[in-house]
Every structure is written in C-alpha cells, then in structure tokens.
Short mmCIF file of C-alpha atoms in Angstrom, two decimals:
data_model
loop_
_atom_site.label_atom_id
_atom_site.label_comp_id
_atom_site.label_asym_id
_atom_site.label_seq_id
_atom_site.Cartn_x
_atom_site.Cartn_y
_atom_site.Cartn_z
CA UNK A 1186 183.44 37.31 322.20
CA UNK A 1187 182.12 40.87 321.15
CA UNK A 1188 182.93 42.03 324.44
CA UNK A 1189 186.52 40.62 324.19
CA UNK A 1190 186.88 42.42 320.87
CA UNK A 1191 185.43 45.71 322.03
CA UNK A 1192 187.72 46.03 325.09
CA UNK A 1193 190.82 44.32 323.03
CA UNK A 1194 189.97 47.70 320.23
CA UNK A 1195 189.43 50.04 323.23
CA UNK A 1196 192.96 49.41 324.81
CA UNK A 1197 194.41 49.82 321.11
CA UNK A 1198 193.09 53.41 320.71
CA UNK A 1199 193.54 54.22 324.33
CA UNK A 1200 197.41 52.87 323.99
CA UNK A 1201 199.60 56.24 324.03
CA UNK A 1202 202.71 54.50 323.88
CA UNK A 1203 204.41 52.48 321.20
CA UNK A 1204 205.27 49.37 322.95
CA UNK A 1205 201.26 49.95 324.25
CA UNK A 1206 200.10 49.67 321.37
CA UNK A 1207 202.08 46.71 320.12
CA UNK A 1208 200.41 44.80 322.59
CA UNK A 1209 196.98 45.84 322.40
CA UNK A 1210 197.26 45.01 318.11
CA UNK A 1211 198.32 41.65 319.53
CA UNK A 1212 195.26 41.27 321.82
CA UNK A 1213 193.23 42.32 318.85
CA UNK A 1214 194.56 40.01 316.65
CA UNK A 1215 194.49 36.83 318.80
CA UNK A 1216 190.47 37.73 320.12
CA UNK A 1217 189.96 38.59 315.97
CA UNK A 1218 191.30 35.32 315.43
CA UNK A 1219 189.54 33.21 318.11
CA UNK A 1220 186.23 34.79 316.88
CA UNK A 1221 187.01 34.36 313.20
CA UNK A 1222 187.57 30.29 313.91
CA UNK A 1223 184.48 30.51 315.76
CA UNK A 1224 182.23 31.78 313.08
CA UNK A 1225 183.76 29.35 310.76
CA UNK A 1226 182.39 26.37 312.76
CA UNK A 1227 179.36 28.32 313.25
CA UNK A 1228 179.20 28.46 309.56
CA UNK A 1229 180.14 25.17 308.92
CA UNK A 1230 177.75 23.54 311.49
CA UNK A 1231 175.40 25.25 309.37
CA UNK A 1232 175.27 23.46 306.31
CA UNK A 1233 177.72 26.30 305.13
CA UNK A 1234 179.94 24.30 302.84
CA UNK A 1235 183.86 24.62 302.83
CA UNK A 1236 183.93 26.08 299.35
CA UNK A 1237 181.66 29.42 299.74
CA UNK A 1238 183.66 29.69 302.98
CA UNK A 1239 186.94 29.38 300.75
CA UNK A 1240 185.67 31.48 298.00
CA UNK A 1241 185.73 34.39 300.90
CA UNK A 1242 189.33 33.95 301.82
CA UNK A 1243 190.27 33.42 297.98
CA UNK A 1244 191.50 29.54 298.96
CA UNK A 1245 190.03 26.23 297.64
CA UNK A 1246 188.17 24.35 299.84
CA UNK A 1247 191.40 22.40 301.10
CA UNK A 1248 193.36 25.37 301.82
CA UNK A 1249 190.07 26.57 303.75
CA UNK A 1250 190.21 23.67 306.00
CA UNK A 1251 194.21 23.68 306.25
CA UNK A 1252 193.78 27.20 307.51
CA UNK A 1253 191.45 26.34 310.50
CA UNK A 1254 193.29 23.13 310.90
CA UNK A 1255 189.55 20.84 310.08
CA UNK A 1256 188.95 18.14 308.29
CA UNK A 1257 185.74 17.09 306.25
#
C-alpha cells in the first residue's frame, strides 16, 4: 500500500498538465482511501474500539462505522 501511495504522489507532482493532475489527485485519493479503510480494520482488529477511532474523525462511534460501512 505505501508503494501505491508513493507512486500515486509521484505522478501528482510529476503531472505538468491540468487534466494530469486531475487524475493523479484521483489516484491519490482512491489509494489514500483504500489504505485509510485498511488501517481502520487494522485498528479495530486490535482491540481499538470504535469510539477513539471516532473521536479522530470528530464522529460518534455510529457515524464511525457508517463511514467504513461496518457493523459492531
């Protein structure tokens, strides 16, 4: 996943073009995303409990789990 991120980052400041750069943000933000959900379950498998994973995004611990689409 670190790779993923590092080459998604590397085509956004190597983009010299605006439509280039739209899609490396893109790239960026679905690997970001992927890796983000990842570390949540990571987290979570853990012991980490929803609510100090909540209290990072500002959510309660249901609007933690809507977000990444868990339940329990």
């Amino acid at each position: 996943m670190r790779r993923e991120l590092s080459e998604a980052w590397a085509s956004l400041l190597a983009a010299d073009q605006t439509l280039d750069s739209v899609d490396a943000i893109r790239r960026l933000r679905e690997v970001a995303e992927r890796a983000e959900l990842e570390a949540v379950l990571t987290a979570r498998t853990q012991g980490i409990s929803w609510s100090r994973i909540a209290s990072l995004y500002g959510l309660t611990k249901q609007g933690a789990q809507q977000r990444f689409r868990v339940k329990g």
